[in-house]
PDB file of C-alpha atoms in Angstrom:
ATOM      1  CA  MET X   1       0.171  -0.163   0.034  1.00 97.00           C
ATOM      2  CA  GLN X   2       1.226   3.351  -1.071  1.00 97.00           C
ATOM      3  CA  VAL X   3       1.024   6.059   1.440  1.00 98.00           C
ATOM      4  CA  VAL X   4       1.741   9.591   1.001  1.00 97.00           C
ATOM      5  CA  ARG X   5       1.876  12.284   3.863  1.00 96.00           C
ATOM      6  CA  GLU X   6       2.242  15.989   1.975  1.00 93.00           C
ATOM      7  CA  LEU X   7      -0.124  17.525  -0.332  1.00 91.00           C
ATOM      8  CA  ASP X   8       1.371  19.833  -2.951  1.00 88.00           C
ATOM      9  CA  PHE X   9      -1.632  19.602  -5.294  1.00 89.00           C
ATOM     10  CA  ARG X  10      -0.045  17.539  -7.927  1.00 91.00           C
ATOM     11  CA  PRO X  11      -1.239  14.398  -9.265  1.00 93.00           C
ATOM     12  CA  LEU X  12      -1.325  11.651  -7.090  1.00 92.00           C
ATOM     13  CA  PHE X  13      -1.529   7.844  -7.462  1.00 91.00           C
ATOM     14  CA  GLY X  14      -1.485   7.813 -11.373  1.00 86.00           C
ATOM     15  CA  GLY X  15      -5.037   9.121 -11.377  1.00 80.00           C
ATOM     16  CA  ARG X  16      -8.135   7.309 -12.123  1.00 93.00           C
ATOM     17  CA  THR X  17      -9.015   6.649  -8.876  1.00 98.00           C
ATOM     18  CA  ALA X  18     -12.453   5.338  -6.479  1.00 98.00           C
ATOM     19  CA  VAL X  19     -11.744   7.541  -2.973  1.00 99.00           C
ATOM     20  CA  ALA X  20     -12.686   7.272   0.419  1.00 99.00           C
ATOM     21  CA  ALA X  21     -12.660  10.333   2.499  1.00 98.00           C
ATOM     22  CA  GLY X  22     -12.475  10.807   6.340  1.00 97.00           C
ATOM     23  CA  ASN X  23     -11.223  10.790   9.739  1.00 96.00           C
ATOM     24  CA  PHE X  24     -11.483   7.288  10.287  1.00 98.00           C
ATOM     25  CA  ASP X  25     -10.833   7.299  13.732  1.00 97.00           C
ATOM     26  CA  GLY X  26     -11.194   3.735  15.439  1.00 97.00           C
ATOM     27  CA  LEU X  27     -12.078   2.243  12.006  1.00 98.00           C
ATOM     28  CA  HIS X  28     -15.683   1.258  13.578  1.00 99.00           C
ATOM     29  CA  LEU X  29     -18.068  -0.767  12.180  1.00 99.00           C
ATOM     30  CA  GLY X  30     -19.176   2.313   9.945  1.00 98.00           C
ATOM     31  CA  HIS X  31     -16.182   2.871   8.580  1.00 99.00           C
ATOM     32  CA  GLN X  32     -15.592  -0.538   7.554  1.00 99.00           C
ATOM     33  CA  LYS X  33     -18.782  -0.338   5.553  1.00 99.00           C
ATOM     34  CA  ILE X  34     -17.390   3.031   3.250  1.00 99.00           C
ATOM     35  CA  LEU X  35     -13.877   0.528   3.234  1.00 99.00           C
ATOM     36  CA  ARG X  36     -15.780  -2.619   2.046  1.00 99.00           C
ATOM     37  CA  PHE X  37     -18.102  -0.126  -0.529  1.00 99.00           C
ATOM     38  CA  LEU X  38     -14.562   1.293  -1.525  1.00 99.00           C
ATOM     39  CA  VAL X  39     -12.391  -1.195  -2.603  1.00 99.00           C
ATOM     40  CA  GLU X  40     -15.937  -3.301  -4.165  1.00 98.00           C
ATOM     41  CA  ARG X  41     -16.255  -0.487  -6.509  1.00 98.00           C
ATOM     42  CA  ALA X  42     -12.720   0.373  -7.464  1.00 98.00           C
ATOM     43  CA  ARG X  43     -12.624  -3.590  -8.210  1.00 98.00           C
ATOM     44  CA  ARG X  44     -15.608  -3.076 -10.589  1.00 98.00           C
ATOM     45  CA  GLU X  45     -14.308   0.119 -12.069  1.00 97.00           C
ATOM     46  CA  SER X  46     -11.025  -1.133 -12.604  1.00 97.00           C
ATOM     47  CA  LEU X  47     -10.167   2.069 -10.061  1.00 98.00           C
ATOM     48  CA  ARG X  48      -7.302   2.207  -7.743  1.00 98.00           C
ATOM     49  CA  ALA X  49      -8.958   2.340  -4.560  1.00 98.00           C
ATOM     50  CA  VAL X  50      -7.536   5.520  -2.061  1.00 98.00           C
ATOM     51  CA  VAL X  51      -8.524   6.862   1.244  1.00 99.00           C
ATOM     52  CA  LEU X  52      -8.072  10.613   1.922  1.00 98.00           C
ATOM     53  CA  THR X  53      -7.819  10.775   5.883  1.00 98.00           C
ATOM     54  CA  PHE X  54      -6.185  13.783   7.838  1.00 96.00           C
ATOM     55  CA  SER X  55      -3.484  13.876  10.379  1.00 94.00           C
ATOM     56  CA  PRO X  56      -3.818  15.860  12.993  1.00 92.00           C
ATOM     57  CA  HIS X  57      -7.574  15.672  13.626  1.00 90.00           C
ATOM     58  CA  PRO X  58      -9.266  18.679  12.592  1.00 90.00           C
ATOM     59  CA  GLU X  59     -10.919  19.466  15.937  1.00 89.00           C
ATOM     60  CA  LYS X  60      -7.309  19.501  17.261  1.00 89.00           C
ATOM     61  CA  VAL X  61      -6.356  22.288  14.695  1.00 88.00           C
ATOM     62  CA  LEU X  62      -9.535  24.509  14.485  1.00 86.00           C
ATOM     63  CA  GLY X  63      -9.719  24.572  18.297  1.00 77.00           C
ATOM     64  CA  ARG X  64     -13.307  23.169  18.987  1.00 69.00           C
ATOM     65  CA  SER X  65     -12.066  20.493  21.459  1.00 70.00           C
ATOM     66  CA  GLN X  66      -9.064  18.385  22.395  1.00 77.00           C
ATOM     67  CA  THR X  67     -10.154  15.348  20.723  1.00 85.00           C
ATOM     68  CA  ALA X  68      -8.377  12.647  21.994  1.00 93.00           C
ATOM     69  CA  MET X  69      -7.873   9.905  19.081  1.00 96.00           C
ATOM     70  CA  ILE X  70      -8.506   5.954  19.401  1.00 98.00           C
ATOM     71  CA  GLN X  71      -6.237   4.485  17.503  1.00 98.00           C
ATOM     72  CA  THR X  72      -2.468   6.475  16.404  1.00 97.00           C
ATOM     73  CA  LEU X  73      -1.886   6.628  12.862  1.00 97.00           C
ATOM     74  CA  PRO X  74       0.407   3.517  12.218  1.00 98.00           C
ATOM     75  CA  GLN X  75      -2.871   1.565  13.612  1.00 98.00           C
ATOM     76  CA  ARG X  76      -5.011   3.573  11.110  1.00 98.00           C
ATOM     77  CA  LEU X  77      -3.049   2.968   8.357  1.00 98.00           C
ATOM     78  CA  GLU X  78      -2.725  -1.012   9.122  1.00 98.00           C
ATOM     79  CA  GLY X  79      -6.575  -1.208   9.287  1.00 98.00           C
ATOM     80  CA  PHE X  80      -6.434   0.451   5.736  1.00 99.00           C
ATOM     81  CA  ARG X  81      -4.070  -2.022   4.340  1.00 99.00           C
ATOM     82  CA  SER X  82      -6.088  -4.564   6.057  1.00 98.00           C
ATOM     83  CA  ALA X  83      -8.910  -3.594   4.347  1.00 98.00           C
ATOM     84  CA  GLY X  84      -7.536  -3.817   0.620  1.00 98.00           C
ATOM     85  CA  VAL X  85      -6.889  -0.166   0.409  1.00 99.00           C
ATOM     86  CA  GLN X  86      -4.483   0.094  -2.110  1.00 98.00           C
ATOM     87  CA  ALA X  87      -3.333   3.556  -1.871  1.00 98.00           C
ATOM     88  CA  VAL X  88      -3.553   6.438   1.187  1.00 98.00           C
ATOM     89  CA  LEU X  89      -2.961  10.031   1.338  1.00 98.00           C
ATOM     90  CA  VAL X  90      -2.415  11.308   4.824  1.00 98.00           C
ATOM     91  CA  ALA X  91      -3.426  15.015   4.271  1.00 97.00           C
ATOM     92  CA  PRO X  92      -1.459  17.436   6.950  1.00 96.00           C
ATOM     93  CA  PHE X  93      -4.631  19.488   8.256  1.00 95.00           C
ATOM     94  CA  THR X  94      -3.046  22.791   9.149  1.00 94.00           C
ATOM     95  CA  ARG X  95      -5.229  26.053   9.060  1.00 94.00           C
ATOM     96  CA  THR X  96      -4.305  26.933   5.728  1.00 95.00           C
ATOM     97  CA  PHE X  97      -5.907  23.373   4.543  1.00 95.00           C
ATOM     98  CA  ALA X  98      -8.932  23.972   6.828  1.00 94.00           C
ATOM     99  CA  GLY X  99      -9.630  27.526   4.574  1.00 95.00           C
ATOM    100  CA  LEU X 100      -9.749  26.094   1.158  1.00 97.00           C
ATOM    101  CA  SER X 101     -12.820  26.869  -0.255  1.00 98.00           C
ATOM    102  CA  VAL X 102     -15.401  24.126  -1.246  1.00 98.00           C
ATOM    103  CA  THR X 103     -14.560  24.267  -4.940  1.00 98.00           C
ATOM    104  CA  ASP X 104     -10.780  24.394  -4.350  1.00 98.00           C
ATOM    105  CA  PHE X 105     -11.092  21.172  -1.977  1.00 98.00           C
ATOM    106  CA  ILE X 106     -12.901  19.508  -4.719  1.00 98.00           C
ATOM    107  CA  GLU X 107     -10.779  20.532  -7.714  1.00 97.00           C
ATOM    108  CA  ARG X 108      -7.306  20.799  -6.298  1.00 97.00           C
ATOM    109  CA  VAL X 109      -7.640  17.999  -3.564  1.00 97.00           C
ATOM    110  CA  LEU X 110     -10.436  15.229  -4.950  1.00 98.00           C
ATOM    111  CA  VAL X 111      -9.930  15.798  -8.692  1.00 96.00           C
ATOM    112  CA  GLY X 112      -6.406  17.395  -9.236  1.00 95.00           C
ATOM    113  CA  SER X 113      -4.503  15.570  -6.570  1.00 96.00           C
ATOM    114  CA  LEU X 114      -6.318  12.406  -6.399  1.00 97.00           C
ATOM    115  CA  GLY X 115      -8.181  11.798  -9.888  1.00 96.00           C
ATOM    116  CA  ALA X 116     -11.295  10.688  -8.431  1.00 97.00           C
ATOM    117  CA  ARG X 117     -14.112   9.188 -10.584  1.00 98.00           C
ATOM    118  CA  ASP X 118     -15.732   7.400  -7.414  1.00 98.00           C
ATOM    119  CA  ILE X 119     -16.025   9.447  -4.160  1.00 99.00           C
ATOM    120  CA  ILE X 120     -17.235   7.315  -0.882  1.00 99.00           C
ATOM    121  CA  ILE X 121     -18.046   9.385   1.523  1.00 98.00           C
ATOM    122  CA  GLY X 122     -20.215   9.101   4.942  1.00 96.00           C
ATOM    123  CA  SER X 123     -23.559  10.350   4.845  1.00 93.00           C
ATOM    124  CA  ASP X 124     -22.469  13.127   7.292  1.00 92.00           C
ATOM    125  CA  PHE X 125     -19.053  13.953   5.959  1.00 95.00           C
ATOM    126  CA  ARG X 126     -18.229  17.862   5.857  1.00 95.00           C
ATOM    127  CA  PHE X 127     -15.375  19.661   4.316  1.00 96.00           C
ATOM    128  CA  GLY X 128     -14.146  22.771   2.870  1.00 95.00           C
ATOM    129  CA  ARG X 129     -14.198  26.012   4.765  1.00 95.00           C
ATOM    130  CA  GLY X 130     -16.335  26.440   8.180  1.00 93.00           C
ATOM    131  CA  ARG X 131     -17.365  22.904   6.825  1.00 93.00           C
ATOM    132  CA  LEU X 132     -19.460  24.523   4.291  1.00 96.00           C
ATOM    133  CA  GLY X 133     -19.419  21.517   1.741  1.00 96.00           C
ATOM    134  CA  GLY X 134     -21.395  18.430   1.846  1.00 96.00           C
ATOM    135  CA  ILE X 135     -23.004  15.664  -0.068  1.00 97.00           C
ATOM    136  CA  ARG X 136     -25.101  18.100  -2.455  1.00 97.00           C
ATOM    137  CA  ASP X 137     -21.947  20.446  -3.371  1.00 98.00           C
ATOM    138  CA  LEU X 138     -19.821  16.759  -4.338  1.00 98.00           C
ATOM    139  CA  LYS X 139     -22.749  15.652  -6.782  1.00 98.00           C
ATOM    140  CA  ILE X 140     -23.135  19.107  -8.255  1.00 98.00           C
ATOM    141  CA  ALA X 141     -19.155  19.367  -8.988  1.00 97.00           C
ATOM    142  CA  GLY X 142     -19.298  15.675 -10.051  1.00 97.00           C
ATOM    143  CA  ARG X 143     -22.094  16.572 -13.335  1.00 96.00           C
ATOM    144  CA  GLY X 144     -18.912  18.614 -14.309  1.00 94.00           C
ATOM    145  CA  ALA X 145     -15.938  16.997 -13.349  1.00 94.00           C
ATOM    146  CA  ASP X 146     -16.857  13.429 -14.520  1.00 94.00           C
ATOM    147  CA  PHE X 147     -17.068  11.956 -11.059  1.00 97.00           C
ATOM    148  CA  ARG X 148     -19.744   9.932  -9.288  1.00 98.00           C
ATOM    149  CA  VAL X 149     -20.723  10.051  -5.210  1.00 98.00           C
ATOM    150  CA  HIS X 150     -21.694   7.567  -3.308  1.00 98.00           C
ATOM    151  CA  PRO X 151     -23.149   8.663   0.244  1.00 98.00           C
ATOM    152  CA  VAL X 152     -22.855   5.644   2.154  1.00 98.00           C
ATOM    153  CA  SER X 153     -25.647   5.265   5.241  1.00 97.00           C
ATOM    154  CA  PRO X 154     -24.740   4.995   8.789  1.00 97.00           C
ATOM    155  CA  VAL X 155     -24.389   1.807  10.625  1.00 98.00           C
ATOM    156  CA  ARG X 156     -26.796   1.340  13.894  1.00 98.00           C
ATOM    157  CA  ARG X 157     -26.033  -0.756  17.153  1.00 97.00           C
ATOM    158  CA  ARG X 158     -27.676  -1.107  20.184  1.00 95.00           C
ATOM    159  CA  GLY X 159     -30.391   1.743  18.453  1.00 96.00           C
ATOM    160  CA  ARG X 160     -27.797   4.545  17.854  1.00 97.00           C
ATOM    161  CA  VAL X 161     -25.418   5.421  15.015  1.00 97.00           C
ATOM    162  CA  VAL X 162     -21.899   4.153  15.342  1.00 98.00           C
ATOM    163  CA  SER X 163     -19.631   6.901  15.596  1.00 97.00           C
ATOM    164  CA  SER X 164     -16.113   7.658  16.968  1.00 97.00           C
ATOM    165  CA  SER X 165     -17.360  10.150  19.620  1.00 95.00           C
ATOM    166  CA  HIS X 166     -19.301   7.628  21.051  1.00 97.00           C
ATOM    167  CA  ILE X 167     -16.925   4.843  21.092  1.00 98.00           C
ATOM    168  CA  ARG X 168     -14.437   7.655  22.505  1.00 97.00           C
ATOM    169  CA  GLN X 169     -17.034   8.279  25.459  1.00 97.00           C
ATOM    170  CA  LEU X 170     -17.022   4.744  26.255  1.00 98.00           C
ATOM    171  CA  LEU X 171     -13.614   3.916  26.212  1.00 97.00           C
ATOM    172  CA  ALA X 172     -12.945   6.996  28.804  1.00 95.00           C
ATOM    173  CA  ALA X 173     -15.266   5.107  31.082  1.00 95.00           C
ATOM    174  CA  GLY X 174     -13.815   1.818  30.981  1.00 96.00           C
ATOM    175  CA  ALA X 175     -16.575   0.028  28.602  1.00 98.00           C
ATOM    176  CA  VAL X 176     -14.147  -1.842  26.544  1.00 98.00           C
ATOM    177  CA  GLU X 177     -16.799  -4.738  25.848  1.00 98.00           C
ATOM    178  CA  GLU X 178     -19.497  -1.983  24.828  1.00 98.00           C
ATOM    179  CA  ALA X 179     -16.917   0.098  22.444  1.00 98.00           C
ATOM    180  CA  ALA X 180     -15.933  -3.273  21.086  1.00 98.00           C
ATOM    181  CA  VAL X 181     -19.327  -3.928  19.862  1.00 98.00           C
ATOM    182  CA  PHE X 182     -19.391  -0.448  18.044  1.00 99.00           C
ATOM    183  CA  LEU X 183     -15.768  -0.885  16.676  1.00 99.00           C
ATOM    184  CA  GLY X 184     -16.238  -4.283  15.253  1.00 98.00           C
ATOM    185  CA  HIS X 185     -13.017  -5.392  17.022  1.00 98.00           C
ATOM    186  CA  PRO X 186     -11.281  -5.042  20.773  1.00 98.00           C
ATOM    187  CA  TYR X 187      -9.718  -1.503  21.413  1.00 99.00           C
ATOM    188  CA  GLU X 188      -6.235  -2.021  21.220  1.00 98.00           C
ATOM    189  CA  ILE X 189      -3.589   0.113  22.743  1.00 98.00           C
ATOM    190  CA  VAL X 190       0.169  -0.439  21.540  1.00 98.00           C
ATOM    191  CA  GLY X 191       3.521   0.468  22.895  1.00 97.00           C
ATOM    192  CA  ARG X 192       7.333  -0.130  23.835  1.00 97.00           C
ATOM    193  CA  VAL X 193       7.784  -2.497  27.023  1.00 95.00           C
ATOM    194  CA  VAL X 194       9.872  -0.071  29.558  1.00 93.00           C
ATOM    195  CA  GLY X 195      11.437  -0.894  32.895  1.00 85.00           C
ATOM    196  CA  GLY X 196       9.554  -0.498  36.148  1.00 69.00           C
ATOM    197  CA  SER X 197       9.674  -0.501  39.839  1.00 63.00           C
ATOM    198  CA  ALA X 198       9.255  -4.478  39.949  1.00 57.00           C
ATOM    199  CA  ARG X 199       6.893  -4.114  42.456  1.00 60.00           C
ATOM    200  CA  GLY X 200       4.715  -6.626  40.776  1.00 56.00           C
ATOM    201  CA  ARG X 201       7.389  -9.410  40.511  1.00 63.00           C
ATOM    202  CA  THR X 202       7.752  -8.614  44.701  1.00 60.00           C
ATOM    203  CA  LEU X 203       4.319  -9.477  44.664  1.00 61.00           C
ATOM    204  CA  GLY X 204       4.765 -12.500  42.935  1.00 59.00           C
ATOM    205  CA  TYR X 205       3.288 -11.425  39.776  1.00 77.00           C
ATOM    206  CA  PRO X 206       6.025 -10.068  37.117  1.00 83.00           C
ATOM    207  CA  THR X 207       4.197  -7.086  34.491  1.00 86.00           C
ATOM    208  CA  ALA X 208       5.286  -5.583  31.861  1.00 91.00           C
ATOM    209  CA  ASN X 209       5.323  -2.014  32.276  1.00 93.00           C
ATOM    210  CA  LEU X 210       3.641  -0.306  28.605  1.00 95.00           C
ATOM    211  CA  LYS X 211       4.436   3.100  27.568  1.00 96.00           C
ATOM    212  CA  PRO X 212       1.256   3.723  25.316  1.00 96.00           C
ATOM    213  CA  GLU X 213       1.195   5.498  22.177  1.00 97.00           C
ATOM    214  CA  ASN X 214      -2.522   5.642  22.116  1.00 97.00           C
ATOM    215  CA  GLU X 215      -4.249   8.895  23.464  1.00 95.00           C
ATOM    216  CA  ILE X 216      -7.376   6.882  25.391  1.00 95.00           C
ATOM    217  CA  ILE X 217      -5.977   4.482  28.084  1.00 95.00           C
ATOM    218  CA  PRO X 218      -8.964   3.183  30.065  1.00 95.00           C
ATOM    219  CA  ALA X 219      -8.681   2.998  33.883  1.00 92.00           C
ATOM    220  CA  GLY X 220      -8.925  -0.063  35.652  1.00 95.00           C
ATOM    221  CA  VAL X 221      -8.323  -3.683  35.936  1.00 95.00           C
ATOM    222  CA  PHE X 222      -8.918  -5.541  32.394  1.00 97.00           C
ATOM    223  CA  LEU X 223      -8.789  -9.286  31.146  1.00 97.00           C
ATOM    224  CA  THR X 224      -6.578  -8.468  27.668  1.00 97.00           C
ATOM    225  CA  SER X 225      -4.706 -10.477  25.137  1.00 97.00           C
ATOM    226  CA  THR X 226      -1.144  -8.613  24.562  1.00 97.00           C
ATOM    227  CA  VAL X 227      -0.184  -9.340  21.422  1.00 97.00           C
ATOM    228  CA  VAL X 228       3.323 -10.183  20.904  1.00 95.00           C
ATOM    229  CA  GLY X 229       5.018 -10.675  17.478  1.00 93.00           C
ATOM    230  CA  GLY X 230       2.034 -11.140  15.866  1.00 92.00           C
ATOM    231  CA  LYS X 231       0.775 -13.672  18.599  1.00 94.00           C
ATOM    232  CA  GLU X 232      -1.616 -13.254  21.391  1.00 95.00           C
ATOM    233  CA  HIS X 233      -1.147 -13.882  24.566  1.00 95.00           C
ATOM    234  CA  PRO X 234      -3.942 -14.061  27.542  1.00 96.00           C
ATOM    235  CA  SER X 235      -3.264 -11.235  30.175  1.00 96.00           C
ATOM    236  CA  VAL X 236      -4.512  -9.079  32.892  1.00 96.00           C
ATOM    237  CA  THR X 237      -3.803  -5.451  32.859  1.00 96.00           C
ATOM    238  CA  ASN X 238      -3.762  -2.951  35.356  1.00 92.00           C
ATOM    239  CA  ILE X 239      -4.250   0.815  34.412  1.00 93.00           C
ATOM    240  CA  GLY X 240      -4.083   3.168  37.023  1.00 88.00           C
ATOM    241  CA  THR X 241      -1.968   5.397  39.568  1.00 74.00           C
ATOM    242  CA  ARG X 242      -1.283   2.268  41.936  1.00 73.00           C
ATOM    243  CA  PRO X 243      -2.853   4.343  45.146  1.00 68.00           C
ATOM    244  CA  THR X 244      -2.196   1.380  47.051  1.00 69.00           C
ATOM    245  CA  PHE X 245       1.580   2.600  47.045  1.00 65.00           C
ATOM    246  CA  GLY X 246       0.466   6.067  47.691  1.00 60.00           C
ATOM    247  CA  CYS X 247      -0.529   6.639  44.232  1.00 66.00           C
ATOM    248  CA  GLY X 248       1.678   8.073  40.946  1.00 68.00           C
ATOM    249  CA  PRO X 249       1.410   8.857  37.579  1.00 78.00           C
ATOM    250  CA  VAL X 250      -0.472   6.476  35.242  1.00 83.00           C
ATOM    251  CA  ARG X 251       1.062   3.223  34.863  1.00 90.00           C
ATOM    252  CA  VAL X 252       0.047   0.067  32.527  1.00 94.00           C
ATOM    253  CA  GLU X 253       1.373  -3.261  33.629  1.00 92.00           C
ATOM    254  CA  THR X 254       0.036  -6.147  32.300  1.00 94.00           C
ATOM    255  CA  PHE X 255       0.508  -9.628  33.541  1.00 92.00           C
ATOM    256  CA  LEU X 256       0.725 -12.301  30.794  1.00 94.00           C
ATOM    257  CA  LEU X 257      -0.525 -15.762  32.002  1.00 93.00           C
ATOM    258  CA  ASN X 258       1.549 -18.204  30.328  1.00 86.00           C
ATOM    259  CA  TYR X 259       4.154 -16.234  28.614  1.00 87.00           C
ATOM    260  CA  ARG X 260       7.826 -16.639  29.853  1.00 84.00           C
ATOM    261  CA  GLY X 261      10.172 -14.655  27.477  1.00 85.00           C
ATOM    262  CA  ASP X 262      11.173 -11.364  27.850  1.00 88.00           C
ATOM    263  CA  LEU X 263       9.225  -8.615  26.578  1.00 91.00           C
ATOM    264  CA  TYR X 264      11.469  -5.324  27.697  1.00 90.00           C
ATOM    265  CA  ARG X 265      11.742  -2.693  25.041  1.00 93.00           C
ATOM    266  CA  ARG X 266       9.664  -4.960  22.478  1.00 95.00           C
ATOM    267  CA  ARG X 267       6.727  -3.234  20.945  1.00 96.00           C
ATOM    268  CA  VAL X 268       3.770  -4.817  21.989  1.00 97.00           C
ATOM    269  CA  GLY X 269      -0.521  -4.497  21.459  1.00 97.00           C
ATOM    270  CA  LEU X 270      -2.623  -4.776  24.341  1.00 98.00           C
ATOM    271  CA  ARG X 271      -6.641  -6.130  23.391  1.00 98.00           C
ATOM    272  CA  PHE X 272      -8.749  -5.091  26.095  1.00 98.00           C
ATOM    273  CA  ILE X 273     -11.789  -8.033  26.285  1.00 97.00           C
ATOM    274  CA  ARG X 274     -13.377  -7.031  29.798  1.00 96.00           C
ATOM    275  CA  LYS X 275     -13.287  -5.043  32.947  1.00 96.00           C
ATOM    276  CA  LEU X 276     -12.743  -6.591  35.748  1.00 95.00           C
ATOM    277  CA  ARG X 277     -12.915  -4.282  38.327  1.00 90.00           C
ATOM    278  CA  SER X 278     -12.110  -0.350  39.103  1.00 87.00           C
ATOM    279  CA  GLU X 279      -8.588   0.242  40.642  1.00 81.00           C
ATOM    280  CA  ARG X 280      -8.639   0.772  44.664  1.00 78.00           C
ATOM    281  CA  ALA X 281      -6.183   1.241  47.734  1.00 74.00           C
ATOM    282  CA  PHE X 282      -5.650  -1.858  49.900  1.00 77.00           C
ATOM    283  CA  PRO X 283      -5.032  -1.810  53.317  1.00 69.00           C
ATOM    284  CA  SER X 284      -1.247  -3.828  53.014  1.00 74.00           C
ATOM    285  CA  ALA X 285       0.740  -5.317  50.101  1.00 74.00           C
ATOM    286  CA  GLU X 286      -0.259  -8.977  51.032  1.00 82.00           C
ATOM    287  CA  SER X 287      -4.100  -8.076  50.404  1.00 79.00           C
ATOM    288  CA  LEU X 288      -3.690  -6.308  47.166  1.00 80.00           C
ATOM    289  CA  ALA X 289      -1.650 -10.012  46.433  1.00 80.00           C
ATOM    290  CA  GLY X 290      -4.860 -11.818  47.387  1.00 85.00           C
ATOM    291  CA  GLN X 291      -6.753  -9.787  44.754  1.00 84.00           C
ATOM    292  CA  ILE X 292      -4.313 -10.109  41.904  1.00 85.00           C
ATOM    293  CA  ARG X 293      -4.370 -13.805  42.528  1.00 88.00           C
ATOM    294  CA  SER X 294      -8.319 -13.833  42.441  1.00 88.00           C
ATOM    295  CA  ASP X 295      -7.906 -11.535  39.234  1.00 90.00           C
ATOM    296  CA  VAL X 296      -5.229 -14.037  37.361  1.00 90.00           C
ATOM    297  CA  ARG X 297      -7.943 -16.670  38.485  1.00 91.00           C
ATOM    298  CA  ALA X 298     -10.783 -14.878  37.218  1.00 89.00           C
ATOM    299  CA  ALA X 299      -8.919 -14.455  33.726  1.00 88.00           C
ATOM    300  CA  GLY X 300      -7.495 -18.132  33.462  1.00 91.00           C
ATOM    301  CA  ARG X 301     -11.363 -19.264  33.683  1.00 94.00           C
ATOM    302  CA  TYR X 302     -12.298 -16.787  30.910  1.00 92.00           C
ATOM    303  CA  PHE X 303      -9.456 -17.850  28.440  1.00 91.00           C
ATOM    304  CA  ARG X 304      -9.913 -21.374  29.146  1.00 90.00           C
ATOM    305  CA  TYR X 305     -13.776 -21.685  28.590  1.00 86.00           C
ATOM    306  CA  HIS X 306     -13.210 -19.546  25.259  1.00 82.00           C
ATOM    307  CA  GLY X 307     -10.045 -20.458  24.404  1.00 70.00           C
ATOM    308  CA  GLY X 308      -7.425 -18.202  24.937  1.00 62.00           C
TER     309      GLY X 308
END
């Protein structure tokens, strides 16, 4: 998959493309529907399947909110690749880019740079200065510029539209099982294993201490699947400030149930399966160790039943 991370308005990707445009943060069920349409349309029309996405998130640049991203950009790109996308333009979202008129966005970006013959978007996609552009503008422009517009209807789960904003709220509340319903996959954070205080080892449960690259880190104790070198390992993860020992910075500490290798400095992923409990202070290290034993036993039962 070809990835371009700058936009100078020159033609890219050889022209004649099908383009899906959006932020695609989380690659949730709604995004997956758009990408399936993109790949199938490109195949049917002998076009190149291209995604136009943005970094950083427009809300961060425009200052309306400090949107916490569900995924890192590399996670997003890997999701595009897995979906069958052939090329991606990661447009640097700046105030200058945000100031493009609706006409300039269509003519210079979608048609001029990307050579779009088919444009696939979510039904709520907005673009151009002041977010004034929408589906109607694209359809009008398409009549003169010879491209077709395909709005994709949203996906609904549990009586509501699947959206990145709702998923962010769920993750911030630690509701990882509910978030997975809307994502269509477990929430995953990635990062490198770093040195820790060895507190877990003294309690009988040596942990891998992860320095996460993601922006949303749910708090609590979770059943997780730790991905090492592409292989998943059952695990229990504590995310919090360790109040039993006087609190401190937020730490991500993972105990792998059946893994004996050295993870120090390795990049791993944590896939969240279920929240076991909230973090709390215990009266002693011994009582904390007893709770950890209970957590690990619960994890063992879960993974034995579910084949982990």
